[in-house]
Structure formats: structure tokens, C-alpha cells
Coordinates of C-alpha atoms (C1' of nucleotides) in Angstrom, one line a residue:
Chain A
M27 CA -26.3 -10.6 -13.0
K28 CA -23.4 -12.9 -13.4
R29 CA -24.5 -15.6 -11.1
D30 CA -23.9 -18.1 -13.9
H31 CA -20.2 -17.6 -13.4
V32 CA -20.5 -19.5 -10.1
K33 CA -19.4 -23.0 -11.0
Q34 CA -19.4 -25.9 -8.6
T35 CA -18.2 -29.5 -9.0
D36 CA -19.8 -32.4 -7.2
R37 CA -16.6 -33.1 -5.4
G38 CA -16.4 -29.5 -4.1
E39 CA -13.1 -28.7 -5.8
N40 CA -12.3 -25.8 -8.0
I41 CA -15.3 -23.9 -6.8
R42 CA -15.1 -20.5 -8.4
E43 CA -17.1 -18.0 -6.6
I44 CA -18.0 -14.4 -7.4
E45 CA -19.4 -13.6 -3.9
R46 CA -19.0 -14.8 -0.4
F47 CA -20.3 -14.0 3.1
F48 CA -17.7 -13.7 5.9
P49 CA -18.9 -13.8 9.5
A50 CA -17.2 -10.9 11.3
P51 CA -19.1 -10.0 14.5
G52 CA -18.3 -6.5 15.7
Y53 CA -16.3 -5.6 12.6
D54 CA -16.9 -1.9 11.7
L55 CA -16.2 -1.8 8.0
S56 CA -16.8 1.9 7.7
A57 CA -14.5 2.9 10.5
T58 CA -11.9 0.6 9.2
L59 CA -11.9 1.6 5.6
S60 CA -12.2 5.4 6.3
S61 CA -9.7 5.6 9.2
G62 CA -6.8 6.8 7.1
Q63 CA -4.9 3.5 6.7
A64 CA -6.0 2.8 3.1
F65 CA -7.0 5.4 0.6
R66 CA -8.7 3.6 -2.3
W67 CA -12.1 2.8 -0.8
E68 CA -15.3 4.7 -1.8
Q69 CA -18.6 4.4 -0.1
V70 CA -21.3 3.5 -2.7
R71 CA -24.8 3.2 -1.4
D72 CA -24.7 0.8 1.5
G73 CA -21.3 -0.6 0.8
W74 CA -17.7 0.1 0.0
E75 CA -15.9 -0.4 -3.3
G76 CA -12.2 -0.6 -4.0
V77 CA -9.4 -2.6 -5.5
V78 CA -7.3 -5.1 -3.6
G79 CA -4.3 -6.3 -5.6
K80 CA -5.6 -6.7 -9.1
R81 CA -9.2 -7.3 -8.1
W82 CA -12.2 -5.0 -7.8
V83 CA -14.3 -5.7 -4.7
R84 CA -17.5 -4.5 -3.2
L85 CA -18.0 -5.0 0.5
V86 CA -21.3 -4.7 2.2
P87 CA -21.8 -5.0 6.0
E88 CA -24.8 -7.2 6.9
G89 CA -25.9 -9.3 9.7
G90 CA -22.8 -9.6 11.8
G91 CA -20.5 -10.0 8.9
I92 CA -19.4 -8.8 5.5
Q93 CA -20.7 -9.7 2.1
A94 CA -18.0 -9.5 -0.6
V95 CA -18.9 -9.3 -4.3
L96 CA -16.4 -9.4 -7.1
A97 CA -16.6 -8.6 -10.8
E98 CA -14.9 -11.8 -11.8
P99 CA -14.9 -15.2 -10.0
V100 CA -12.0 -16.5 -7.9
D101 CA -10.7 -19.8 -6.7
G102 CA -10.1 -18.7 -3.1
W103 CA -10.6 -15.9 -0.6
D104 CA -7.4 -16.0 1.5
W105 CA -6.2 -12.7 -0.1
L106 CA -9.4 -11.0 1.3
R107 CA -9.3 -12.7 4.6
S108 CA -5.8 -11.5 5.0
Y109 CA -6.5 -8.0 3.8
L110 CA -9.4 -7.5 6.2
Q111 CA -7.6 -9.5 9.0
L112 CA -10.7 -11.5 9.7
D113 CA -9.0 -14.1 11.8
V114 CA -7.5 -11.8 14.4
A115 CA -8.6 -12.6 17.9
F116 CA -9.6 -9.1 18.7
D117 CA -10.7 -9.5 22.3
R118 CA -7.2 -10.4 23.1
V119 CA -5.8 -7.3 21.4
L120 CA -8.1 -5.1 23.4
A121 CA -7.2 -6.7 26.6
T122 CA -3.6 -5.6 26.2
F123 CA -4.4 -1.9 26.0
P124 CA -3.6 0.4 28.9
R125 CA -6.7 1.2 31.0
D126 CA -6.8 4.9 31.1
P127 CA -9.8 7.2 30.5
A128 CA -8.6 8.3 27.1
M129 CA -8.0 4.8 25.8
E130 CA -11.2 3.5 27.1
R131 CA -13.2 6.3 25.4
A132 CA -11.4 5.7 22.2
V133 CA -12.2 1.9 22.3
D134 CA -15.7 2.6 23.4
Q135 CA -16.5 5.0 20.5
C136 CA -14.5 3.1 17.8
S137 CA -15.0 -0.5 18.8
G138 CA -15.0 -2.5 15.6
L139 CA -12.2 -0.6 14.1
R140 CA -9.6 -3.0 12.7
L141 CA -6.1 -2.8 11.2
L142 CA -5.9 -4.0 7.6
R143 CA -3.0 -6.0 6.1
Q144 CA -2.0 -4.2 2.9
D145 CA 0.3 -4.7 0.0
P146 CA 3.7 -3.3 1.0
W147 CA 4.5 -1.4 -2.2
E148 CA 1.0 0.2 -2.4
C149 CA 1.1 1.1 1.2
L150 CA 4.6 2.5 1.0
A151 CA 3.9 4.6 -2.1
S152 CA 0.6 5.8 -0.7
F153 CA 2.2 7.1 2.5
I154 CA 5.0 8.7 0.6
L155 CA 2.2 10.6 -1.1
S156 CA 0.5 11.4 2.2
S157 CA 3.0 13.8 3.7
T158 CA 1.3 17.1 4.7
K159 CA -1.8 16.3 2.8
Q160 CA -5.4 15.9 4.1
I161 CA -6.9 12.4 3.6
V162 CA -9.3 13.6 1.0
Q163 CA -6.4 15.0 -1.0
I164 CA -4.3 11.9 -0.6
K165 CA -7.2 9.9 -2.1
Q166 CA -7.3 12.3 -5.1
I167 CA -3.6 12.0 -5.8
I168 CA -3.7 8.2 -5.6
R169 CA -6.8 8.0 -7.8
A170 CA -5.1 10.1 -10.4
L171 CA -2.0 7.9 -10.3
C172 CA -4.0 4.7 -10.7
E173 CA -6.2 6.0 -13.5
K174 CA -3.3 7.3 -15.5
H175 CA -0.8 4.5 -14.9
G176 CA -2.5 1.5 -13.3
Q177 CA -3.6 -1.6 -15.0
P178 CA -7.3 -1.6 -15.8
V179 CA -9.5 -4.1 -14.0
T180 CA -13.1 -5.1 -14.5
A181 CA -15.3 -3.5 -11.9
G182 CA -18.9 -4.0 -10.9
L183 CA -21.5 -6.5 -12.2
A184 CA -22.1 -4.5 -15.3
G185 CA -18.5 -4.6 -16.3
E186 CA -17.4 -1.1 -15.5
Q187 CA -13.7 -0.2 -15.2
A188 CA -11.4 0.4 -12.2
W189 CA -7.6 0.5 -11.9
A190 CA -5.1 -1.4 -10.0
F191 CA -2.3 0.5 -8.2
P192 CA 0.7 0.8 -10.6
D193 CA 3.5 -1.6 -9.9
P194 CA 7.0 -0.3 -8.9
D195 CA 8.5 -1.0 -12.3
V196 CA 5.8 1.1 -14.0
V197 CA 6.4 4.0 -11.6
A198 CA 10.1 3.7 -11.9
N199 CA 9.9 4.2 -15.7
L200 CA 7.8 7.3 -15.4
T201 CA 9.3 10.8 -15.4
E202 CA 9.0 13.3 -12.6
L203 CA 6.9 15.4 -14.8
E204 CA 4.4 12.6 -15.4
L205 CA 4.1 12.1 -11.7
R206 CA 3.7 15.8 -11.0
A207 CA 0.8 15.7 -13.4
C208 CA -1.0 13.6 -10.7
K209 CA -0.8 16.7 -8.4
M210 CA 1.7 15.1 -6.0
G211 CA 4.0 18.1 -6.0
F212 CA 7.3 17.8 -4.2
R213 CA 6.4 14.2 -3.4
A214 CA 7.0 13.2 -7.0
P215 CA 10.8 12.8 -6.8
H216 CA 10.4 10.9 -3.5
L217 CA 8.0 8.4 -5.1
L218 CA 10.2 8.1 -8.2
G219 CA 13.4 7.6 -6.2
T220 CA 11.8 5.0 -4.0
A221 CA 10.4 3.1 -7.0
R222 CA 13.8 3.0 -8.6
M223 CA 15.6 1.9 -5.4
I224 CA 13.1 -1.0 -5.2
I225 CA 13.6 -2.0 -8.8
S226 CA 17.3 -1.8 -8.5
G227 CA 17.1 -4.2 -5.5
K228 CA 18.8 -1.9 -3.1
V229 CA 15.8 -2.4 -0.8
N230 CA 13.9 -5.6 -1.0
L231 CA 10.4 -5.2 0.2
G232 CA 9.8 -8.9 0.2
A233 CA 12.4 -9.5 2.8
L234 CA 11.3 -7.0 5.5
G235 CA 8.5 -9.1 7.0
A236 CA 11.0 -11.7 8.3
M237 CA 13.3 -9.1 9.9
P238 CA 13.1 -7.7 13.4
L239 CA 11.2 -4.4 13.6
E240 CA 14.2 -2.2 13.9
S241 CA 16.0 -3.7 11.0
A242 CA 13.0 -3.5 8.7
R243 CA 12.6 0.2 9.8
E244 CA 16.2 0.9 9.0
Q245 CA 15.7 -0.5 5.5
L246 CA 12.6 1.7 4.9
L247 CA 14.5 4.8 6.1
E248 CA 16.9 4.3 3.3
L249 CA 14.2 5.3 0.8
P250 CA 13.8 8.9 -0.3
G251 CA 10.7 10.5 1.2
V252 CA 10.5 7.9 4.0
G253 CA 11.1 9.1 7.5
R254 CA 10.1 7.7 10.9
K255 CA 6.4 8.3 10.6
I256 CA 5.9 6.9 7.1
A257 CA 8.2 3.9 7.9
D258 CA 6.1 3.1 11.0
C259 CA 2.9 3.3 8.9
V260 CA 4.2 0.8 6.4
L261 CA 5.5 -1.5 9.2
L262 CA 2.1 -1.5 10.9
F263 CA -0.3 -1.4 8.0
A264 CA 1.5 -3.7 5.5
Y265 CA 3.9 -5.9 7.5
G266 CA 1.8 -6.3 10.6
F267 CA 4.4 -5.1 13.1
Q268 CA 1.8 -4.6 15.8
S269 CA 4.0 -2.5 18.0
A270 CA 4.9 0.1 15.4
F271 CA 3.4 3.3 16.5
P272 CA 3.3 6.1 13.8
V273 CA 3.3 9.5 15.5
D274 CA 1.8 12.1 13.1
V275 CA 0.4 15.6 13.8
W276 CA -2.9 14.3 14.9
I277 CA -1.5 11.6 17.3
A278 CA 1.0 14.1 18.6
K279 CA -1.8 16.6 19.4
G280 CA -3.9 13.8 20.9
L281 CA -1.1 12.4 23.1
R282 CA -0.1 15.9 24.4
Q283 CA -3.7 16.7 25.2
L284 CA -4.6 13.3 26.7
Y285 CA -1.4 12.3 28.5
F286 CA 0.6 15.5 29.0
K287 CA -1.9 18.1 30.0
G288 CA -1.5 19.9 26.7
R289 CA 2.2 20.6 27.3
N290 CA 4.4 21.1 24.3
V291 CA 6.3 17.8 24.6
P292 CA 8.9 17.2 21.9
L293 CA 8.2 14.6 19.3
A294 CA 11.0 12.3 20.4
R295 CA 9.6 12.1 23.9
L296 CA 6.1 11.2 22.5
Q297 CA 7.7 8.4 20.5
E298 CA 9.5 7.1 23.5
F299 CA 6.3 7.3 25.6
S300 CA 4.2 5.5 23.0
R301 CA 6.7 2.8 22.6
T302 CA 6.7 1.9 26.3
Y303 CA 3.2 2.8 27.4
F304 CA 0.8 1.1 24.9
G305 CA 2.1 -2.4 25.0
P306 CA 2.7 -5.1 22.4
Y307 CA -0.3 -4.0 20.3
G308 CA 0.5 -0.3 20.4
G309 CA -0.1 0.0 16.7
Y310 CA -3.7 -1.0 17.2
A311 CA -4.0 1.4 20.2
Q312 CA -2.6 4.1 18.0
Q313 CA -5.2 3.6 15.3
Y314 CA -8.0 3.8 17.9
L315 CA -6.6 7.0 19.2
F316 CA -6.0 8.5 15.8
H317 CA -9.6 7.7 14.7
Y318 CA -11.1 8.8 17.9
W319 CA -9.1 12.0 18.1
R320 CA -9.8 12.9 14.5
I321 CA -13.6 12.5 15.0
H322 CA -13.5 14.1 18.4
A323 CA -11.6 17.1 17.2
A324 CA -13.8 17.5 14.2
A325 CA -16.9 17.4 16.3
E326 CA -15.5 19.9 18.7
L327 CA -14.7 22.3 15.8
R328 CA -18.2 22.1 14.5
A329 CA -19.7 22.7 17.9
R330 CA -17.6 25.8 18.3
K331 CA -18.7 27.2 15.0
R332 CA -22.3 26.6 15.8
Y333 CA -22.3 28.1 19.3
G334 CA -19.8 30.8 18.6
K335 CA -16.1 30.7 19.5
K336 CA -15.2 30.9 23.1
N337 CA -11.5 31.1 22.2
Chain B
dT25 C1' -8.4 35.0 2.1
dA26 C1' -5.6 32.7 5.3
dC27 C1' -4.4 28.6 7.3
dC28 C1' -3.1 23.9 7.3
dA29 C1' -2.8 19.0 5.9
dG30 C1' -1.5 11.0 8.9
dG31 C1' 6.4 14.8 6.8
dA32 C1' 10.9 14.7 5.1
dG33 C1' 15.2 16.7 4.4
dA34 C1' 18.5 20.3 4.1
dG35 C1' 20.7 24.1 6.4
dC36 C1' 21.8 26.5 10.3
dG37 C1' 24.1 27.7 15.0
Chain C
dC11 C1' 22.1 17.7 18.1
dG12 C1' 17.7 20.7 17.9
dC13 C1' 15.5 24.2 15.6
dT14 C1' 13.6 26.5 11.3
dC15 C1' 12.5 26.7 6.5
dT16 C1' 11.0 25.0 2.3
dC17 C1' 8.8 21.9 -0.8
dA18 C1' 3.3 21.8 -4.1
dT19 C1' -1.3 21.8 -3.9
dG20 C1' -6.0 22.3 -2.7
dG21 C1' -9.8 21.7 1.0
dT22 C1' -12.1 24.2 4.6

DNA sequence: TACCAGGAGAGCG
DNA sequence: CGCTCTCATGGT
């Protein structure tokens, strides 16, 4: 135990803490961390362990909130509050969703799912690596990249080791071959090219948050390996553009099934539909549908196997 | 063993 | 434009 690292002054200033409890009623940590928005969290016993920025964190849901435990003490917790979006008035978000049967089922079954607010570079790089990969595989690629090229950070109370996500300048100075060694295949030149464009200053990730959604998206689309879907993921998960609505294969399937009677509606029309139909927090609605549809479809598949295929 | 995965980009008519 | 093909790799 490292409790002796927790120092307090009489005046209550410079309090360095190694753990803290955050009240978060209704927050479903498991759904949030496993819903395909972030890829570095692992379930360990009754909690989740990962690296946020340069810090290893263990999060345990308990008693209407989240207990956070670090490996090393910190001065403040704003970085974690922001990452977990603990201050979002969530009832007001839910109230803006369209009231249709599909949306209500999704909210009903995934209530407690939240959107994170991630670091733009890590989020961008992660989703460049995500294209045509299953979530389990994306996690493997990112783990390899971090273990080979990320900065080591202290993890756990016994001082084990974890790795931070490698910064853009580190990635930019790697070779395509070194990146391919992380099993990212044809995504390697995309990631490399993007890292180099960011280092060169041709795209400034720090400036996008203050831009209108469309301008920020335009900037992201300049980067190699970044199309509409990945751009929207980054706009939503890293910059907090709540109306960005990434349409991937799952969402596309779900939208066609749930809102178009299974008709083969073209992607562009699905994007147009999602932009107008789901409201100012469409991104949130999207994450509910994504999570719901992924679980729903998986359950359906298992049921078919068990009872024998009817089709 | 086949099929497919939180796509993007080039090439075609 | 809109459609098709390819890209690399591994889970199910």
C-alpha cells in the first residue's frame, strides 16, 4: 500500500491524492469503456485499468459512483473528470432524443452509457488504426504500438509497468516497417503520414476545437487515412462536437433495419437522415444505437446458433 | 475453411 | 458522380 503518499496540509492546499471517489449516479462504467470509443481499457477483477494521458488509472464502480486509484499521487483530478465527462447533465441529453421505439429500446438497455472526452491525437491515431478491424483486434494493434513505442508509466500499487500512447513526434520518426511490425498492415502509411502532417504543422489539432464543426471536419479530412467516418469519430469522441454522427457498418445496418425496413439505402442518405433526425446530441444517440445494435445483433447470432438456423 | 471487421482511396465507366 | 476493388491481418 502506498497510502503514505497521500499528503495533506492544514490549510488544505497542495493536497496530493492517490485515490478519489467520484459520485456518478447511473454511470455505467463497463458499457462506457467497452463500447468501442476507447481501446485501451482492460477489465481487471471488479474494475477497469487503463492509461489516460501519461497516467495509469484503475476505476472501480461502487455505490453510485466511481472510485479512482492511481499509481502515483496527483494535485488535481480535472483531467479525469473531463475524460469521464462526469459533469454532463445527462437527463437533458436524453430528453433531446427522438421518441421512437428503436431509440427508446437502446436507451432503456444501455442507460448509463456515456461519451468520453479523449485526447485528440490518441483518438485520431486509434481510429485510423480501426478501419476494417474488429474491436478486439484494434486493441491488440494499439497495445503493440504503445508497448513498443510509448513512454513507460508506473502502473498499479505494486509498481508494475504500463505504457502511454506514443506522441505524434515519436510516431512521425518511425519507419513504415516499424509500424507494420505492430500488425497494422495497410494502415501503417496512413498513421505515419498523419503523424508527419501534424508535426509539420499542416494540420493543427489544437485549433480544431474552436472551429465550427464543418471546418474542423475539413481539416481532419486532409489527413491520410481519414475519411468521413473516422473524422466524425474524432470530432465526437475527442472534441465533443455532440452532433457529429459517425456512420460505420454497424450503424448503417442498424439504421437500415430500424428506420428503413431493411431497404438497401445508400450511405449518403443515411448520413443525411442521421444529421437531421437525431437532434443536437445526435452523437450521443449514435453511441446508444451502436452499443445496442452490437449487443442485440450478437445476442441474435448466438440464439440462432443454439436453436438452429432458420435462415 | 471461409467470411468479415466502428474504411479509405484509387480506378473505372 | 457512383460503383467496385484492393489494401493486411486475425478472430469467429
